[in-house]
Coordinates of C-alpha atoms and ligand atoms in Angstrom, one line a residue:
Chain A
M1 CA -6.2 -10.8 29.1
S2 CA -2.4 -10.9 29.2
D3 CA -0.3 -8.2 27.7
V4 CA 1.7 -9.4 24.8
Y5 CA 5.4 -8.7 24.4
V6 CA 8.0 -8.9 21.7
V7 CA 10.9 -10.8 23.3
G8 CA 13.0 -11.4 20.2
T9 CA 13.1 -9.9 16.7
D10 CA 15.4 -9.5 13.8
M11 CA 15.5 -9.1 10.0
I12 CA 18.1 -9.9 7.4
K13 CA 19.7 -7.2 5.3
F14 CA 17.3 -6.8 2.4
G15 CA 18.7 -7.6 -1.1
R16 CA 18.3 -9.8 -4.1
F17 CA 18.8 -13.5 -3.6
P18 CA 17.5 -15.2 -6.8
D19 CA 19.5 -18.3 -6.1
R20 CA 18.1 -18.9 -2.7
K21 CA 14.8 -20.7 -1.8
V22 CA 12.2 -18.5 -0.1
E23 CA 12.0 -20.8 2.9
D24 CA 15.7 -20.4 3.4
I25 CA 15.3 -16.6 3.4
G26 CA 12.5 -17.0 5.9
A27 CA 14.4 -19.5 8.0
E28 CA 17.4 -17.1 8.4
A29 CA 15.2 -14.4 10.0
A30 CA 13.4 -17.0 12.1
L31 CA 16.6 -18.2 13.6
L32 CA 17.9 -14.7 14.2
A33 CA 14.8 -13.7 16.1
L34 CA 14.8 -16.9 18.2
A35 CA 18.5 -16.3 19.0
D36 CA 17.7 -12.7 19.9
A37 CA 15.2 -14.0 22.5
G38 CA 17.6 -16.8 23.6
L39 CA 15.0 -19.4 22.6
T40 CA 14.7 -22.2 20.0
I41 CA 12.0 -23.3 17.6
G42 CA 11.2 -26.0 20.2
D43 CA 9.9 -23.3 22.5
M44 CA 7.4 -22.0 20.0
Q45 CA 3.8 -23.2 20.4
A46 CA 2.7 -22.0 16.9
V47 CA 4.1 -20.3 13.8
Y48 CA 2.4 -17.5 11.8
S49 CA 4.1 -17.2 8.4
G50 CA 3.5 -14.3 6.1
N51 CA 4.2 -14.6 2.3
L52 CA 2.4 -13.3 -0.6
G53 CA 4.1 -14.5 -3.8
Q54 CA 3.8 -18.2 -2.8
A55 CA 0.6 -17.9 -0.8
G56 CA -0.9 -21.4 -0.9
A57 CA 2.5 -23.2 -1.1
G58 CA 3.0 -23.8 2.6
V59 CA 5.9 -21.5 3.1
G60 CA 5.5 -21.7 6.9
Q61 CA 5.8 -25.5 6.9
R62 CA 8.7 -25.2 4.5
I63 CA 10.5 -22.9 7.0
L64 CA 10.0 -25.5 9.7
R65 CA 11.7 -28.1 7.5
Q66 CA 14.7 -25.8 7.5
I67 CA 14.8 -25.1 11.3
G68 CA 12.9 -27.9 13.0
Q69 CA 9.6 -29.8 12.3
T70 CA 8.2 -29.5 15.8
G71 CA 4.6 -30.3 14.7
V72 CA 3.1 -27.1 16.0
P73 CA 0.3 -25.4 14.2
V74 CA 1.4 -23.3 11.3
V75 CA -0.8 -20.6 9.9
N76 CA 0.1 -19.3 6.4
V77 CA -1.0 -15.7 6.0
A78 CA -1.5 -13.6 2.8
N79 CA -3.0 -10.1 3.1
A80 CA -1.5 -7.9 0.4
C81 CA 1.2 -5.6 1.7
A82 CA -0.2 -6.1 5.2
T83 CA 0.8 -9.8 5.1
G84 CA 3.6 -9.7 7.6
A85 CA 1.8 -7.4 10.0
T86 CA -1.3 -9.7 9.8
A87 CA 0.8 -12.7 10.6
F88 CA 2.2 -10.8 13.6
R89 CA -1.3 -9.8 14.6
E90 CA -2.6 -13.4 14.4
G91 CA 0.1 -14.4 16.8
W92 CA -0.7 -11.5 19.1
M93 CA -4.4 -12.5 19.1
A94 CA -3.6 -16.2 20.0
I95 CA -1.7 -15.1 23.0
K96 CA -4.3 -12.4 23.9
A97 CA -6.9 -15.2 23.8
G98 CA -4.8 -17.3 26.2
V99 CA -4.4 -20.2 23.7
Y100 CA -0.6 -19.9 23.6
D101 CA 2.2 -18.3 25.6
M102 CA 4.9 -18.1 22.9
V103 CA 4.7 -18.0 19.2
L104 CA 6.8 -17.1 16.2
A105 CA 5.8 -14.7 13.5
V106 CA 7.9 -14.7 10.4
G107 CA 7.5 -12.9 7.1
C108 CA 9.5 -13.5 3.9
E109 CA 9.3 -12.7 0.2
Q110 CA 11.2 -13.2 -3.0
M111 CA 10.3 -10.6 -5.5
G112 CA 11.0 -10.1 -9.2
K113 CA 12.1 -6.7 -10.6
G114 CA 9.8 -4.4 -12.4
L115 CA 6.2 -3.0 -12.2
L116 CA 3.7 -4.4 -9.9
G117 CA -0.1 -4.3 -10.5
G118 CA -1.8 -3.5 -13.7
A119 CA -5.5 -3.3 -14.5
G120 CA -7.3 -6.5 -15.0
G121 CA -11.0 -7.1 -15.6
G122 CA -11.0 -6.9 -19.3
D123 CA -13.1 -9.5 -21.1
G124 CA -10.5 -11.0 -23.5
I125 CA -8.0 -8.2 -23.6
S126 CA -5.8 -6.4 -21.0
T127 CA -7.3 -3.1 -20.0
E128 CA -4.0 -1.7 -18.7
G129 CA -3.2 1.5 -20.5
L130 CA -6.6 1.3 -22.2
L131 CA -8.9 2.1 -19.3
G132 CA -6.3 4.1 -17.3
S133 CA -3.5 2.5 -15.4
G134 CA -3.6 0.1 -12.5
T135 CA 0.1 -0.3 -12.0
M136 CA 1.2 0.5 -8.4
P137 CA 3.2 3.7 -9.4
S138 CA 0.1 5.0 -11.2
V139 CA -2.3 4.0 -8.3
F140 CA -0.1 5.9 -5.9
A141 CA 0.4 8.8 -8.3
H142 CA -3.4 9.1 -8.1
V143 CA -3.2 9.0 -4.3
G144 CA -0.7 11.9 -4.4
L145 CA -2.6 14.0 -6.9
E146 CA -5.8 13.6 -4.9
H147 CA -3.9 15.2 -2.0
A148 CA -2.6 17.9 -4.4
R149 CA -6.2 18.4 -5.6
S150 CA -7.3 19.3 -2.0
Y151 CA -4.2 21.0 -0.7
G152 CA -2.0 22.1 -3.5
T153 CA 0.8 19.7 -2.6
T154 CA 3.7 20.0 -5.0
F155 CA 6.0 17.6 -6.9
E156 CA 8.9 19.0 -4.9
Q157 CA 7.2 18.2 -1.6
F158 CA 6.5 14.6 -2.6
A159 CA 10.1 14.3 -3.8
K160 CA 11.5 15.5 -0.4
V161 CA 10.1 12.3 1.2
S162 CA 12.5 10.3 -1.0
V163 CA 15.4 12.6 -0.1
K164 CA 14.7 12.1 3.6
N165 CA 14.2 8.3 3.5
H166 CA 17.2 7.7 1.3
H167 CA 19.2 9.8 3.8
H168 CA 17.9 7.8 6.7
S169 CA 18.9 4.5 5.0
T170 CA 22.6 5.6 5.0
L171 CA 22.4 5.0 8.7
N172 CA 20.9 1.5 8.4
P173 CA 23.2 -1.3 7.5
K174 CA 20.2 -3.6 6.9
A175 CA 18.7 -1.4 4.2
M176 CA 19.0 -2.5 0.6
Y177 CA 20.6 0.9 -0.3
Q178 CA 22.7 3.3 1.6
I179 CA 22.8 6.1 -0.9
E180 CA 22.1 9.8 -0.6
T181 CA 19.7 11.1 -3.2
P182 CA 19.7 15.0 -3.4
L183 CA 16.4 16.7 -4.4
E184 CA 17.5 17.5 -7.9
E185 CA 18.4 13.8 -8.4
V186 CA 15.1 12.6 -7.1
M187 CA 13.1 15.1 -9.3
G188 CA 15.3 14.5 -12.3
A189 CA 15.1 10.7 -12.2
E190 CA 13.0 8.9 -14.9
M191 CA 9.3 9.9 -14.4
I192 CA 7.3 6.7 -14.0
S193 CA 3.8 8.1 -13.2
Y194 CA 3.6 11.8 -12.4
P195 CA 4.6 12.8 -9.8
N196 CA 6.4 9.6 -8.9
T197 CA 9.9 9.3 -10.4
K198 CA 11.9 6.1 -10.3
L199 CA 13.6 7.3 -7.0
M200 CA 10.1 7.8 -5.5
C201 CA 9.1 4.2 -5.9
S202 CA 9.9 1.5 -3.3
V203 CA 12.5 -1.1 -4.1
N204 CA 11.4 -4.6 -5.0
V205 CA 13.8 -6.7 -2.9
D206 CA 14.0 -10.1 -1.3
G207 CA 14.0 -10.2 2.5
S208 CA 12.7 -11.6 5.7
A209 CA 12.0 -10.6 9.3
A210 CA 10.7 -12.4 12.4
A211 CA 9.5 -11.8 15.9
V212 CA 8.9 -13.9 18.9
L213 CA 5.7 -13.0 20.8
C214 CA 5.2 -13.9 24.4
S215 CA 2.6 -13.6 27.2
E216 CA 3.5 -11.5 30.3
K217 CA 3.5 -14.6 32.6
K218 CA 5.9 -16.5 30.4
A219 CA 8.2 -13.6 29.7
R220 CA 8.4 -13.0 33.5
E221 CA 9.0 -16.7 34.2
L222 CA 11.8 -16.9 31.6
G223 CA 13.3 -13.5 32.7
L224 CA 12.8 -12.0 29.2
L225 CA 11.2 -8.7 30.2
G226 CA 14.5 -6.9 30.2
R227 CA 14.7 -6.3 26.5
A228 CA 11.0 -6.9 25.8
V229 CA 8.7 -4.4 24.1
R230 CA 5.0 -4.3 25.0
V231 CA 2.4 -4.5 22.2
R232 CA 0.0 -1.7 23.2
A233 CA -2.3 -2.0 20.2
S234 CA -2.8 -4.2 17.2
A235 CA -5.4 -3.0 14.7
L236 CA -6.4 -4.3 11.2
A237 CA -9.0 -2.8 8.9
S238 CA -10.4 -3.5 5.4
D239 CA -11.4 -0.6 3.1
P240 CA -14.7 1.0 4.1
Y241 CA -16.7 2.2 1.2
T242 CA -15.8 5.6 -0.2
Q243 CA -17.0 7.2 -3.5
H244 CA -13.8 6.8 -5.4
N245 CA -12.7 3.6 -3.7
L246 CA -13.9 1.3 -6.5
A247 CA -12.3 3.3 -9.3
A248 CA -9.1 4.4 -7.6
M249 CA -8.0 2.5 -4.6
D250 CA -8.5 4.5 -1.4
F251 CA -5.7 4.0 1.2
N252 CA -6.8 6.9 3.3
A253 CA -10.1 5.8 4.9
V254 CA -8.7 2.3 5.7
T255 CA -5.6 3.8 7.3
K256 CA -7.7 6.3 9.3
L257 CA -9.9 3.5 10.5
A258 CA -7.0 1.3 11.6
A259 CA -5.2 4.2 13.3
K260 CA -8.3 5.2 15.2
T261 CA -8.8 1.7 16.4
A262 CA -5.1 1.4 17.5
Y263 CA -5.0 4.8 19.3
E264 CA -8.2 3.8 21.2
M265 CA -6.8 0.4 22.1
A266 CA -3.5 1.9 23.3
G267 CA -5.3 4.7 25.1
L268 CA -3.0 7.3 23.7
G269 CA -2.9 9.8 20.8
P270 CA -0.4 10.6 18.0
D271 CA 1.2 13.3 20.2
E272 CA 2.6 10.6 22.5
V273 CA 4.2 8.6 19.7
D274 CA 8.0 9.1 19.4
L275 CA 8.7 7.5 16.0
I276 CA 6.8 5.9 13.1
E277 CA 7.5 3.4 10.4
L278 CA 4.8 3.9 7.8
H279 CA 4.0 2.5 4.4
D280 CA 6.0 4.7 2.0
C281 CA 5.6 2.3 -0.9
F282 CA 5.8 5.5 -3.0
A283 CA 6.8 9.0 -1.9
T284 CA 3.3 10.2 -2.5
A285 CA 2.0 7.7 0.1
E286 CA 4.1 9.0 3.0
I287 CA 2.6 12.5 2.6
V288 CA -1.0 11.3 2.9
H289 CA -0.3 9.0 5.8
Y290 CA 1.0 11.9 8.0
E291 CA -2.6 13.1 8.0
N292 CA -4.2 9.6 8.1
L293 CA -2.2 8.7 11.2
G294 CA -3.0 12.1 12.8
L295 CA 0.5 13.5 12.9
C296 CA -1.0 16.8 11.6
G297 CA -4.3 18.2 10.6
P298 CA -5.8 18.0 7.1
G299 CA -3.5 19.7 4.7
G300 CA -0.6 19.9 7.1
A301 CA 1.6 17.2 5.5
G302 CA 3.3 19.4 3.0
R303 CA 4.4 21.8 5.7
M304 CA 5.7 18.8 7.8
I305 CA 8.0 17.6 5.0
D306 CA 9.1 21.2 4.2
T307 CA 10.1 21.9 7.8
G308 CA 11.8 18.6 8.5
E309 CA 9.5 17.5 11.3
T310 CA 9.7 13.9 10.2
N311 CA 13.5 13.8 9.8
L312 CA 15.6 11.9 12.4
G313 CA 16.0 14.6 15.1
G314 CA 12.7 16.2 14.1
R315 CA 9.4 16.4 16.1
I316 CA 8.2 12.9 15.0
P317 CA 10.8 11.0 12.9
V318 CA 9.2 8.9 10.2
N319 CA 10.9 5.9 8.5
V320 CA 14.3 6.3 10.0
S321 CA 15.0 2.8 8.7
G322 CA 15.0 4.2 5.2
G323 CA 11.5 3.1 4.7
L324 CA 10.2 1.0 1.8
L325 CA 11.8 3.5 -0.5
S326 CA 15.3 2.6 0.4
K327 CA 15.3 -0.2 2.9
G328 CA 13.2 -2.1 0.4
H329 CA 9.8 -3.7 0.3
P330 CA 9.7 -7.5 0.4
L331 CA 5.9 -7.6 0.7
G332 CA 5.4 -10.5 3.2
A333 CA 8.4 -9.3 5.3
T334 CA 7.7 -5.6 5.4
G335 CA 5.2 -5.5 8.3
I336 CA 7.5 -7.5 10.6
A337 CA 10.6 -5.6 9.6
N338 CA 8.7 -2.5 10.8
I339 CA 8.2 -4.2 14.2
Y340 CA 11.9 -5.0 14.3
E341 CA 12.8 -1.4 13.5
I342 CA 10.6 0.1 16.2
T343 CA 11.6 -2.5 18.8
T344 CA 15.3 -1.8 18.1
H345 CA 14.7 1.9 18.9
L346 CA 12.6 1.2 22.0
R347 CA 15.5 -1.0 23.2
G348 CA 17.9 1.9 22.5
E349 CA 19.9 -0.3 20.2
A350 CA 19.5 1.5 16.9
G351 CA 23.0 2.9 16.7
K352 CA 23.5 6.0 14.5
R353 CA 19.8 6.2 13.6
Q354 CA 18.6 5.9 17.2
V355 CA 15.6 8.1 18.0
E356 CA 16.8 9.4 21.4
G357 CA 14.5 8.6 24.4
A358 CA 12.0 6.7 22.3
R359 CA 9.3 5.2 24.5
I360 CA 6.3 4.7 22.1
G361 CA 6.5 3.7 18.4
L362 CA 3.9 3.0 15.7
T363 CA 4.1 0.8 12.6
H364 CA 1.7 1.1 9.7
V365 CA 1.3 -1.0 6.5
V366 CA -1.4 -0.8 3.9
G367 CA -1.9 -3.1 1.0
A368 CA -3.9 -2.8 -2.2
G369 CA -7.3 -4.5 -1.9
S370 CA -7.3 -3.0 0.8
A371 CA -5.8 -4.1 4.1
C372 CA -4.2 -1.8 6.7
A373 CA -2.5 -2.8 9.9
V374 CA -1.3 -0.5 12.7
H375 CA 0.7 -1.6 15.7
I376 CA 1.7 0.5 18.7
L377 CA 4.7 -0.7 20.7
E378 CA 5.9 0.5 24.1
K379 CA 9.3 0.3 25.9
V380 CA 8.9 -1.7 29.1
Chain B
M1 CA -11.0 8.5 -31.5
E2 CA -13.7 7.9 -34.1
T3 CA -16.9 6.1 -33.1
P4 CA -16.8 3.0 -35.3
A5 CA -19.4 2.6 -38.0
D6 CA -21.0 -0.3 -36.2
P7 CA -19.9 -0.4 -32.5
A8 CA -22.4 -3.1 -31.8
A9 CA -20.3 -5.4 -33.9
L10 CA -17.4 -5.0 -31.5
K11 CA -17.2 -6.9 -28.2
P12 CA -17.3 -4.6 -25.1
A13 CA -13.9 -4.4 -23.5
V14 CA -15.6 -4.3 -20.1
S15 CA -19.1 -5.2 -19.0
C16 CA -20.3 -1.6 -18.3
I17 CA -20.2 -0.8 -22.0
K18 CA -23.6 -1.4 -23.6
T19 CA -25.2 -0.5 -26.9
D20 CA -28.8 0.8 -27.2
S21 CA -31.3 -0.3 -29.8
A22 CA -30.0 2.2 -32.3
G23 CA -26.5 0.7 -31.9
K24 CA -25.2 3.7 -30.0
P25 CA -22.8 2.8 -27.1
Y26 CA -23.3 4.0 -23.6
L27 CA -22.1 3.3 -20.1
E28 CA -24.3 1.3 -17.8
G29 CA -24.1 1.6 -14.0
H30 CA -26.0 -0.1 -11.2
K31 CA -27.9 2.1 -8.8
C32 CA -28.9 1.3 -5.2
S33 CA -32.5 2.1 -4.6
A34 CA -31.8 2.3 -0.8
C35 CA -29.0 4.9 -0.8
G36 CA -28.8 6.1 -4.3
E37 CA -25.1 5.3 -4.9
V38 CA -24.1 4.2 -8.4
F39 CA -21.6 1.4 -9.1
M40 CA -20.0 0.3 -12.3
E41 CA -20.7 -3.4 -11.7
T42 CA -23.6 -5.2 -10.3
R43 CA -23.3 -6.8 -6.8
R44 CA -25.5 -8.9 -4.6
G45 CA -25.4 -6.3 -1.8
C46 CA -24.7 -2.6 -1.7
P47 CA -21.0 -1.8 -0.7
K48 CA -22.2 1.5 0.8
C49 CA -25.4 0.8 2.8
F50 CA -25.3 -3.0 2.9
A51 CA -28.9 -3.4 1.6
V52 CA -29.2 -6.6 -0.4
G53 CA -30.9 -6.9 -3.8
T54 CA -31.3 -3.2 -4.2
L55 CA -29.1 -2.6 -7.3
S56 CA -30.6 -2.2 -10.7
P57 CA -29.1 -1.1 -14.1
V58 CA -29.1 2.5 -15.0
K59 CA -27.9 4.4 -18.1
L60 CA -25.1 6.8 -17.1
S61 CA -24.4 10.3 -18.4
D62 CA -21.8 10.8 -21.1
K63 CA -20.6 13.9 -19.3
G64 CA -18.5 14.3 -16.3
K65 CA -15.6 16.0 -14.5
L66 CA -12.0 15.1 -14.2
Y67 CA -11.7 14.2 -10.5
N68 CA -8.1 12.9 -10.7
W69 CA -5.3 12.1 -13.2
T70 CA -1.8 11.0 -13.7
V71 CA 0.5 11.0 -16.7
V72 CA 1.9 7.5 -17.1
Y73 CA 5.4 7.4 -18.7
R74 CA 6.4 3.8 -17.9
N75 CA 4.2 0.8 -18.4
F76 CA 4.3 -2.8 -19.6
P77 CA 5.9 -3.6 -23.0
G78 CA 3.5 -2.9 -25.8
V79 CA 1.5 -0.3 -24.0
P80 CA 2.0 3.1 -25.8
V81 CA 3.2 5.8 -23.4
P82 CA 2.8 8.5 -22.3
F83 CA -0.9 8.5 -21.6
V84 CA -3.3 10.1 -19.1
S85 CA -4.9 7.8 -16.6
A86 CA -8.0 9.6 -15.4
I87 CA -10.6 9.2 -12.7
V88 CA -13.9 10.8 -13.8
D89 CA -17.1 11.5 -11.8
L90 CA -20.0 11.3 -14.2
E91 CA -22.9 13.7 -13.9
G92 CA -25.7 12.1 -11.8
G93 CA -23.4 9.3 -10.4
G94 CA -20.8 6.8 -11.4
T95 CA -17.0 7.1 -11.0
L96 CA -14.6 5.2 -13.2
K97 CA -11.1 5.1 -14.4
G98 CA -10.1 5.5 -18.1
N99 CA -7.7 7.1 -20.5
L100 CA -8.1 10.8 -21.2
I101 CA -7.4 11.4 -24.9
E102 CA -7.3 14.4 -27.2
V103 CA -5.2 16.2 -24.7
E104 CA -1.4 16.6 -24.5
P105 CA -0.1 14.2 -21.8
D106 CA 1.5 17.0 -19.9
P107 CA 0.9 17.6 -16.2
A108 CA 0.8 21.4 -16.9
K109 CA -2.2 20.9 -19.3
L110 CA -4.4 18.9 -16.9
K111 CA -6.8 20.6 -14.6
F112 CA -8.8 19.1 -11.8
D113 CA -12.6 19.2 -12.4
M114 CA -12.2 20.0 -16.1
P115 CA -15.3 19.0 -18.0
V116 CA -15.0 15.8 -20.0
K117 CA -17.2 13.7 -22.2
V118 CA -17.3 9.9 -22.7
V119 CA -16.5 8.7 -26.2
F120 CA -16.3 5.2 -27.6
G121 CA -13.9 3.6 -30.0
D122 CA -12.0 0.6 -31.0
A123 CA -9.7 -0.5 -28.2
G124 CA -6.8 -0.7 -30.6
R125 CA -5.8 -4.1 -29.4
T126 CA -7.2 -7.6 -30.1
D127 CA -7.5 -10.9 -28.3
K128 CA -5.6 -14.0 -29.4
A129 CA -8.4 -14.9 -31.8
G130 CA -8.1 -11.4 -33.5
N131 CA -11.4 -10.1 -32.2
H132 CA -11.7 -6.3 -31.9
Y133 CA -13.1 -4.6 -28.8
L134 CA -15.1 -1.5 -28.0
A135 CA -13.6 0.7 -25.3
Y136 CA -14.6 4.0 -23.6
F137 CA -12.4 7.0 -23.4
F138 CA -12.7 10.5 -21.9
A139 CA -12.0 13.6 -24.0
P140 CA -12.0 17.3 -22.9
E141 CA -15.5 18.8 -23.4
A142 CA -15.3 22.2 -25.2
A143 CA -16.2 24.8 -22.6
Ligands
ZN401 ZN1 -27.0 1.3 -1.0

């Protein structure tokens, strides 16, 4: 089977674009990624489009109406917060299988402001706030406090994640915000669901990102290997059964499963990874994923954030893009924006936030329901 | 939260709330005869061991322990805050989420594994037709 390469990728600066159509937002990133590869939509043999808010409304085809109706197969993908990564993975699989040599993966999303989630299931009345809370800040508050239950993780340690990722975003012109948030400001912000304050919740933004995937043969033929990045592993998992999974969403087992699959596929371990973009939809989430992705042993995450190991310049920088917390989280675009970020570092083109000497990078997204995707990329 | 005079007259807010022949509410789970795991809803197959057709209804304990919690300060309009969202493991099986009441919604007052009991009461909200509903709540169990 052919190795698969990312030969072009880009994202738009995330923001709020209520006056634009979602396909216009997606089309912008698609054209940027194609231009990055020096290709056109006419070169693409298939399009994999990730969008959650308008799943079922043919966003992929609508993007082609903006940039060229080439008649190629379009696959519209919806898979919770793993939507963009799943679209990317579908393209990877098609090339792996030898069906196509070059495909476009594009993710886009137009979000409203405010709370996501909320408990359903009530027969006639809403059960939100009656039978506990199913809003995303509450779900991820439970995730954090489960870690606190086992390891004594503190409010301050969770808050430090936000300080770090907001700091990183000041170095990323494509992040929604470029604002420092000192610890006292993060901890003193409006408490949403303990221990997540408002500054520990990801930003609902509009955005898009895209990537051109290519077989080795084609990349060689077109002379595209120079700036290409190899996909060493692509893994996707659904949530295996755990005792608390049906009452409180478990994002740990699903992440561990996807990470294990990805490390095995890549034939490497977490020690060989130089940087990570992981799913910090809430500050509490980043802490648990240090352990789920094997960056430290059980209970080691609090120490990692305390000692700055995951800062830019640290042992294993995490979310140097600013993460979902400050770069923003346009659901369908997030997974591909992570691919863009890692690719940019492996190319040595990340400017002020460049992780020096980066050779291997890992992306992780996990969505409620649950779906987890892990990709491992390597500098060619 | 007072148990209403006639809880059987209220519609259950969720399907796991049942009333016995004496009109007393209880929680019903579904236990897998193959692996012993208890679920709050019935299913065709067992999520844990994949056996098919092995789940049957079981009356659950009204005692349990607070596995996890959060204090919710911001919610949708009309939902009173703050409140405690709790994950409780019932004695003998069954894990579910609910509001923990009769406790100050203060992170300093909440302890993992504190004993709780299941209580029932009017949900305090009605559907469009004005029907009242029966909900379950958790309350601290006097040690
Ligand atoms: Zn079973």
